[in-house]
PDB file of C-alpha atoms in Angstrom:
ATOM      1  CA  MET P   1     -17.763  27.907 -12.898  1.00  0.00           C
ATOM      2  CA  ASN P   2     -14.109  27.079 -12.790  1.00  0.00           C
ATOM      3  CA  MET P   3     -12.439  24.108 -14.477  1.00  0.00           C
ATOM      4  CA  ARG P   4     -12.367  22.042 -11.280  1.00  0.00           C
ATOM      5  CA  GLY P   5     -16.117  22.517 -10.772  1.00  0.00           C
ATOM      6  CA  THR P   6     -16.845  21.556 -14.372  1.00  0.00           C
ATOM      7  CA  CYS P   7     -14.886  18.272 -14.041  1.00  0.00           C
ATOM      8  CA  ALA P   8     -16.595  17.416 -10.785  1.00  0.00           C
ATOM      9  CA  ALA P   9     -20.031  18.012 -12.288  1.00  0.00           C
ATOM     10  CA  SER P  10     -19.195  15.867 -15.346  1.00  0.00           C
ATOM     11  CA  ALA P  11     -17.978  13.031 -13.128  1.00  0.00           C
ATOM     12  CA  THR P  12     -21.218  13.183 -11.160  1.00  0.00           C
ATOM     13  CA  VAL P  13     -23.324  12.925 -14.347  1.00  0.00           C
ATOM     14  CA  VAL P  14     -21.306   9.962 -15.601  1.00  0.00           C
ATOM     15  CA  LEU P  15     -21.708   8.180 -12.263  1.00  0.00           C
ATOM     16  CA  VAL P  16     -25.485   8.703 -12.241  1.00  0.00           C
ATOM     17  CA  VAL P  17     -25.873   7.456 -15.833  1.00  0.00           C
ATOM     18  CA  ALA P  18     -23.789   4.352 -15.095  1.00  0.00           C
ATOM     19  CA  THR P  19     -25.844   3.629 -11.981  1.00  0.00           C
ATOM     20  CA  LEU P  20     -29.141   3.920 -13.857  1.00  0.00           C
ATOM     21  CA  ALA P  21     -27.882   1.713 -16.684  1.00  0.00           C
ATOM     22  CA  GLY P  22     -27.054  -1.026 -14.203  1.00  0.00           C
ATOM     23  CA  CYS P  23     -30.563  -1.089 -12.729  1.00  0.00           C
ATOM     24  CA  GLY P  24     -33.588  -2.898 -14.012  1.00  0.00           C
ATOM     25  CA  ALA P  25     -37.149  -1.711 -13.889  1.00  0.00           C
ATOM     26  CA  SER P  26     -37.362  -2.683 -10.233  1.00  0.00           C
ATOM     27  CA  GLY P  27     -34.175  -0.874  -9.401  1.00  0.00           C
ATOM     28  CA  SER P  28     -32.212  -4.072  -8.717  1.00  0.00           C
ATOM     29  CA  PRO P  29     -29.065  -4.990 -10.693  1.00  0.00           C
ATOM     30  CA  ALA P  30     -29.814  -6.895 -13.930  1.00  0.00           C
ATOM     31  CA  ALA P  31     -28.646 -10.517 -13.794  1.00  0.00           C
ATOM     32  CA  ALA P  32     -26.274 -11.621 -16.548  1.00  0.00           C
ATOM     33  CA  ASP P  33     -27.629 -14.212 -19.000  1.00  0.00           C
ATOM     34  CA  PRO P  34     -26.485 -17.613 -17.707  1.00  0.00           C
ATOM     35  CA  LYS P  35     -24.331 -19.620 -20.093  1.00  0.00           C
ATOM     36  CA  PRO P  36     -25.668 -23.079 -21.027  1.00  0.00           C
ATOM     37  CA  PRO P  37     -23.792 -25.926 -19.325  1.00  0.00           C
ATOM     38  CA  PRO P  38     -21.379 -27.902 -21.502  1.00  0.00           C
ATOM     39  CA  ALA P  39     -22.796 -31.033 -23.082  1.00  0.00           C
ATOM     40  CA  PRO P  40     -21.776 -34.130 -21.154  1.00  0.00           C
ATOM     41  CA  ALA P  41     -19.033 -36.115 -22.858  1.00  0.00           C
ATOM     42  CA  GLU P  42     -19.842 -39.683 -23.817  1.00  0.00           C
ATOM     43  CA  SER P  43     -18.284 -42.133 -21.447  1.00  0.00           C
ATOM     44  CA  ASN P  44     -18.130 -45.787 -22.459  1.00  0.00           C
ATOM     45  CA  PRO P  45     -16.774 -48.477 -20.168  1.00  0.00           C
ATOM     46  CA  PRO P  46     -13.245 -49.569 -21.134  1.00  0.00           C
ATOM     47  CA  GLY P  47     -13.383 -52.151 -23.901  1.00  0.00           C
ATOM     48  CA  ASP P  48     -16.701 -51.129 -25.413  1.00  0.00           C
ATOM     49  CA  ILE P  49     -16.490 -51.430 -29.200  1.00  0.00           C
ATOM     50  CA  PRO P  50     -18.013 -48.324 -30.893  1.00  0.00           C
ATOM     51  CA  ASP P  51     -21.367 -48.672 -32.598  1.00  0.00           C
ATOM     52  CA  ASN P  52     -19.897 -47.231 -35.802  1.00  0.00           C
ATOM     53  CA  GLN P  53     -17.147 -49.871 -36.021  1.00  0.00           C
ATOM     54  CA  VAL P  54     -16.530 -51.035 -39.599  1.00  0.00           C
ATOM     55  CA  TYR P  55     -15.933 -54.734 -40.347  1.00  0.00           C
ATOM     56  CA  VAL P  56     -13.875 -56.392 -43.066  1.00  0.00           C
ATOM     57  CA  VAL P  57     -13.850 -59.966 -44.336  1.00  0.00           C
ATOM     58  CA  PHE P  58     -11.036 -62.267 -43.234  1.00  0.00           C
ATOM     59  CA  LYS P  59     -10.259 -65.388 -45.257  1.00  0.00           C
ATOM     60  CA  PRO P  60      -7.538 -67.712 -43.934  1.00  0.00           C
ATOM     61  CA  PRO P  61      -4.814 -68.963 -46.289  1.00  0.00           C
ATOM     62  CA  THR P  62      -6.318 -72.434 -46.191  1.00  0.00           C
ATOM     63  CA  GLY P  63      -9.674 -71.096 -47.350  1.00  0.00           C
ATOM     64  CA  GLY P  64     -12.795 -72.975 -46.446  1.00  0.00           C
ATOM     65  CA  PHE P  65     -14.555 -70.153 -44.613  1.00  0.00           C
ATOM     66  CA  THR P  66     -14.696 -66.398 -44.130  1.00  0.00           C
ATOM     67  CA  VAL P  67     -15.524 -64.277 -41.104  1.00  0.00           C
ATOM     68  CA  SER P  68     -15.864 -60.535 -40.604  1.00  0.00           C
ATOM     69  CA  VAL P  69     -13.565 -58.816 -38.107  1.00  0.00           C
ATOM     70  CA  PRO P  70     -13.250 -55.172 -37.027  1.00  0.00           C
ATOM     71  CA  GLU P  71     -11.330 -53.036 -39.489  1.00  0.00           C
ATOM     72  CA  GLY P  72      -8.042 -51.592 -38.263  1.00  0.00           C
ATOM     73  CA  TRP P  73      -7.370 -54.142 -35.512  1.00  0.00           C
ATOM     74  CA  ALA P  74      -3.829 -55.505 -35.283  1.00  0.00           C
ATOM     75  CA  ARG P  75      -3.436 -58.966 -36.821  1.00  0.00           C
ATOM     76  CA  THR P  76      -1.017 -61.675 -35.723  1.00  0.00           C
ATOM     77  CA  SER P  77      -0.716 -65.350 -36.621  1.00  0.00           C
ATOM     78  CA  THR P  78       0.748 -68.171 -34.561  1.00  0.00           C
ATOM     79  CA  GLY P  79       0.389 -71.603 -36.119  1.00  0.00           C
ATOM     80  CA  PRO P  80      -3.293 -72.249 -36.832  1.00  0.00           C
ATOM     81  CA  VAL P  81      -4.437 -69.267 -34.740  1.00  0.00           C
ATOM     82  CA  THR P  82      -4.997 -65.802 -36.196  1.00  0.00           C
ATOM     83  CA  ALA P  83      -5.687 -63.076 -33.626  1.00  0.00           C
ATOM     84  CA  PHE P  84      -7.123 -59.596 -34.064  1.00  0.00           C
ATOM     85  CA  THR P  85      -6.591 -57.181 -31.190  1.00  0.00           C
ATOM     86  CA  ASP P  86      -7.421 -53.593 -30.349  1.00  0.00           C
ATOM     87  CA  LYS P  87      -6.644 -52.140 -26.927  1.00  0.00           C
ATOM     88  CA  LEU P  88      -8.535 -54.415 -24.506  1.00  0.00           C
ATOM     89  CA  ASN P  89     -10.421 -56.633 -26.984  1.00  0.00           C
ATOM     90  CA  ARG P  90      -9.328 -59.731 -28.854  1.00  0.00           C
ATOM     91  CA  ILE P  91     -10.720 -62.123 -31.460  1.00  0.00           C
ATOM     92  CA  GLU P  92      -9.031 -65.456 -32.158  1.00  0.00           C
ATOM     93  CA  VAL P  93      -9.850 -67.522 -35.232  1.00  0.00           C
ATOM     94  CA  SER P  94      -8.618 -71.087 -35.651  1.00  0.00           C
ATOM     95  CA  GLU P  95      -9.573 -74.368 -37.270  1.00  0.00           C
ATOM     96  CA  ARG P  96      -8.900 -78.016 -36.572  1.00  0.00           C
ATOM     97  CA  ALA P  97      -9.795 -81.401 -37.994  1.00  0.00           C
ATOM     98  CA  ALA P  98     -12.827 -82.982 -36.341  1.00  0.00           C
ATOM     99  CA  ALA P  99     -14.642 -86.097 -37.447  1.00  0.00           C
ATOM    100  CA  GLN P 100     -17.789 -85.199 -35.510  1.00  0.00           C
ATOM    101  CA  ALA P 101     -19.569 -82.039 -34.492  1.00  0.00           C
ATOM    102  CA  PRO P 102     -18.880 -80.904 -30.912  1.00  0.00           C
ATOM    103  CA  THR P 103     -21.369 -81.512 -28.144  1.00  0.00           C
ATOM    104  CA  ILE P 104     -21.761 -79.997 -24.709  1.00  0.00           C
ATOM    105  CA  ALA P 105     -20.271 -83.203 -23.292  1.00  0.00           C
ATOM    106  CA  SER P 106     -17.249 -83.165 -25.611  1.00  0.00           C
ATOM    107  CA  VAL P 107     -16.526 -79.486 -24.974  1.00  0.00           C
ATOM    108  CA  THR P 108     -16.777 -80.014 -21.231  1.00  0.00           C
ATOM    109  CA  ALA P 109     -14.566 -83.109 -21.279  1.00  0.00           C
ATOM    110  CA  ARG P 110     -11.904 -81.982 -23.765  1.00  0.00           C
ATOM    111  CA  ASP P 111     -11.815 -78.206 -24.175  1.00  0.00           C
ATOM    112  CA  VAL P 112     -12.520 -76.969 -20.655  1.00  0.00           C
ATOM    113  CA  PRO P 113      -9.545 -78.763 -19.009  1.00  0.00           C
ATOM    114  CA  ALA P 114      -7.239 -77.364 -21.711  1.00  0.00           C
ATOM    115  CA  LEU P 115      -8.562 -73.856 -21.145  1.00  0.00           C
ATOM    116  CA  ALA P 116      -8.131 -74.195 -17.398  1.00  0.00           C
ATOM    117  CA  LYS P 117      -4.426 -74.873 -17.920  1.00  0.00           C
ATOM    118  CA  ALA P 118      -3.860 -72.185 -20.537  1.00  0.00           C
ATOM    119  CA  VAL P 119      -5.856 -69.244 -19.116  1.00  0.00           C
ATOM    120  CA  SER P 120      -4.585 -67.389 -16.052  1.00  0.00           C
ATOM    121  CA  GLY P 121      -7.222 -67.053 -13.336  1.00  0.00           C
ATOM    122  CA  PHE P 122      -9.582 -69.349 -15.234  1.00  0.00           C
ATOM    123  CA  ALA P 123     -13.150 -69.420 -13.913  1.00  0.00           C
ATOM    124  CA  PRO P 124     -15.419 -71.991 -15.560  1.00  0.00           C
ATOM    125  CA  GLY P 125     -18.664 -70.880 -17.111  1.00  0.00           C
ATOM    126  CA  LYS P 126     -21.382 -72.570 -19.112  1.00  0.00           C
ATOM    127  CA  ALA P 127     -21.601 -74.626 -22.296  1.00  0.00           C
ATOM    128  CA  SER P 128     -24.667 -74.251 -24.504  1.00  0.00           C
ATOM    129  CA  GLU P 129     -25.839 -74.762 -28.049  1.00  0.00           C
ATOM    130  CA  VAL P 130     -26.600 -71.589 -30.020  1.00  0.00           C
ATOM    131  CA  THR P 131     -27.703 -70.808 -33.558  1.00  0.00           C
ATOM    132  CA  ARG P 132     -26.021 -68.326 -35.842  1.00  0.00           C
ATOM    133  CA  LYS P 133     -26.611 -67.518 -39.517  1.00  0.00           C
ATOM    134  CA  SER P 134     -24.195 -70.225 -40.677  1.00  0.00           C
ATOM    135  CA  GLY P 135     -25.783 -72.875 -38.455  1.00  0.00           C
ATOM    136  CA  LYS P 136     -25.438 -74.266 -34.960  1.00  0.00           C
ATOM    137  CA  ALA P 137     -22.427 -73.779 -32.723  1.00  0.00           C
ATOM    138  CA  LEU P 138     -21.270 -74.792 -29.270  1.00  0.00           C
ATOM    139  CA  LEU P 139     -20.736 -71.741 -27.065  1.00  0.00           C
ATOM    140  CA  TYR P 140     -18.628 -71.894 -23.936  1.00  0.00           C
ATOM    141  CA  THR P 141     -18.406 -68.810 -21.713  1.00  0.00           C
ATOM    142  CA  TYR P 142     -15.754 -68.309 -19.044  1.00  0.00           C
ATOM    143  CA  GLN P 143     -13.529 -65.696 -17.404  1.00  0.00           C
ATOM    144  CA  GLY P 144      -9.793 -65.234 -17.067  1.00  0.00           C
ATOM    145  CA  ASN P 145      -7.002 -62.720 -16.634  1.00  0.00           C
ATOM    146  CA  THR P 146      -5.059 -61.007 -19.381  1.00  0.00           C
ATOM    147  CA  ALA P 147      -1.276 -60.955 -19.355  1.00  0.00           C
ATOM    148  CA  PRO P 148       0.018 -58.158 -17.092  1.00  0.00           C
ATOM    149  CA  ASP P 149       0.465 -54.788 -18.778  1.00  0.00           C
ATOM    150  CA  PRO P 150       4.199 -54.304 -19.488  1.00  0.00           C
ATOM    151  CA  VAL P 151       4.054 -50.734 -18.133  1.00  0.00           C
ATOM    152  CA  THR P 152       1.664 -50.897 -15.171  1.00  0.00           C
ATOM    153  CA  GLY P 153       2.026 -54.591 -14.364  1.00  0.00           C
ATOM    154  CA  LYS P 154      -1.744 -54.835 -13.965  1.00  0.00           C
ATOM    155  CA  ALA P 155      -3.922 -57.557 -15.477  1.00  0.00           C
ATOM    156  CA  VAL P 156      -7.499 -57.093 -16.696  1.00  0.00           C
ATOM    157  CA  ARG P 157     -10.341 -59.480 -15.910  1.00  0.00           C
ATOM    158  CA  ASP P 158     -11.786 -60.671 -19.206  1.00  0.00           C
ATOM    159  CA  ALA P 159     -15.023 -62.341 -20.228  1.00  0.00           C
ATOM    160  CA  PHE P 160     -14.632 -64.965 -22.977  1.00  0.00           C
ATOM    161  CA  GLU P 161     -17.084 -66.325 -25.525  1.00  0.00           C
ATOM    162  CA  ARG P 162     -15.765 -69.365 -27.378  1.00  0.00           C
ATOM    163  CA  TYR P 163     -17.777 -70.626 -30.349  1.00  0.00           C
ATOM    164  CA  VAL P 164     -17.112 -73.936 -32.103  1.00  0.00           C
ATOM    165  CA  PHE P 165     -18.711 -74.336 -35.542  1.00  0.00           C
ATOM    166  CA  HIS P 166     -18.484 -77.653 -37.397  1.00  0.00           C
ATOM    167  CA  HIS P 167     -18.446 -78.098 -41.166  1.00  0.00           C
ATOM    168  CA  ASP P 168     -17.008 -80.663 -43.557  1.00  0.00           C
ATOM    169  CA  SER P 169     -14.970 -82.577 -40.929  1.00  0.00           C
ATOM    170  CA  ARG P 170     -13.511 -79.376 -39.447  1.00  0.00           C
ATOM    171  CA  ASP P 171     -14.134 -77.206 -36.422  1.00  0.00           C
ATOM    172  CA  ILE P 172     -13.886 -73.430 -36.738  1.00  0.00           C
ATOM    173  CA  VAL P 173     -13.238 -71.900 -33.342  1.00  0.00           C
ATOM    174  CA  LEU P 174     -13.970 -68.228 -32.687  1.00  0.00           C
ATOM    175  CA  THR P 175     -12.888 -66.919 -29.287  1.00  0.00           C
ATOM    176  CA  LEU P 176     -13.926 -63.359 -28.437  1.00  0.00           C
ATOM    177  CA  SER P 177     -12.755 -61.636 -25.270  1.00  0.00           C
ATOM    178  CA  GLY P 178     -12.849 -58.243 -23.560  1.00  0.00           C
ATOM    179  CA  PRO P 179     -13.167 -56.700 -20.099  1.00  0.00           C
ATOM    180  CA  VAL P 180     -16.013 -58.080 -17.989  1.00  0.00           C
ATOM    181  CA  THR P 181     -17.359 -54.519 -17.650  1.00  0.00           C
ATOM    182  CA  ALA P 182     -17.654 -54.002 -21.413  1.00  0.00           C
ATOM    183  CA  ASP P 183     -20.893 -54.424 -23.318  1.00  0.00           C
ATOM    184  CA  ASN P 184     -19.967 -56.035 -26.640  1.00  0.00           C
ATOM    185  CA  VAL P 185     -23.038 -58.167 -27.190  1.00  0.00           C
ATOM    186  CA  ASP P 186     -23.829 -56.587 -30.562  1.00  0.00           C
ATOM    187  CA  PRO P 187     -20.261 -56.559 -31.977  1.00  0.00           C
ATOM    188  CA  TRP P 188     -19.701 -60.174 -30.930  1.00  0.00           C
ATOM    189  CA  ARG P 189     -23.009 -61.112 -32.549  1.00  0.00           C
ATOM    190  CA  THR P 190     -21.925 -59.343 -35.757  1.00  0.00           C
ATOM    191  CA  VAL P 191     -18.704 -61.367 -35.854  1.00  0.00           C
ATOM    192  CA  THR P 192     -20.252 -64.747 -35.058  1.00  0.00           C
ATOM    193  CA  ASP P 193     -23.158 -64.186 -37.470  1.00  0.00           C
ATOM    194  CA  SER P 194     -20.711 -63.378 -40.283  1.00  0.00           C
ATOM    195  CA  LEU P 195     -19.126 -66.840 -40.555  1.00  0.00           C
ATOM    196  CA  ARG P 196     -19.651 -68.255 -44.043  1.00  0.00           C
ATOM    197  CA  TRP P 197     -18.765 -71.542 -45.708  1.00  0.00           C
ATOM    198  CA  PRO P 198     -17.695 -71.600 -49.379  1.00  0.00           C
TER     199      PRO P 198
END
C-alpha cells in the first residue's frame, strides 16, 4: 500500500472511533451534563434595613436618656434635633420640655398641624397609644415626600412613625422614616424599644 492509501485508511479509523465515542448505548449522541442554574440574588425593596444591622447607643449632650441607633449612619445635629441617616432611611431624636404627658387629643391638636406645614406632601395618618420597654408612648403615623434628589430631581414617598415618650417633665420624640415600600418593622421596633431613662 502506498503512502496515500495508508493516510486515507488511518483517517477512516480515526473517524469511526470518534463517531463511536460520541454515541451512547442506544446509538444517540450523549447529552452534556446540564450546569446548575445560578442561585438567585437577594433582592430587598429599597430602604429595607438589613437583618444583620448593628446598633450603637446614642446619648445626647444633655443626658437624661439613651437610645440605640444603627451603627455607621451619618449623624447631624440642628438645634435640639439629632438625625441619623443612611441612603433612604432617617431617624430623628429630639427632646422638649412638657409639663404633662401627651395624649391622642394633644398630638392631634398641636403636633399634626405643625407636621402638615413642615412635611411636603403630608398625608395624615393615625394617632395611637403604644407600649415599649421604657413605658407608654404616643405614636403618630403619616406619609410625606422627601426633598428632591439633587441629581435626579426625584422625591421619594416616605412612611413616618413618630413616637413621643414622656419622662420627668420632658418629651423625647423619635421620628423614624423610610420608603413606603420598605419593611422596617423590626428595626424600628429595635430602636423604639431601646429608649432608656437614667
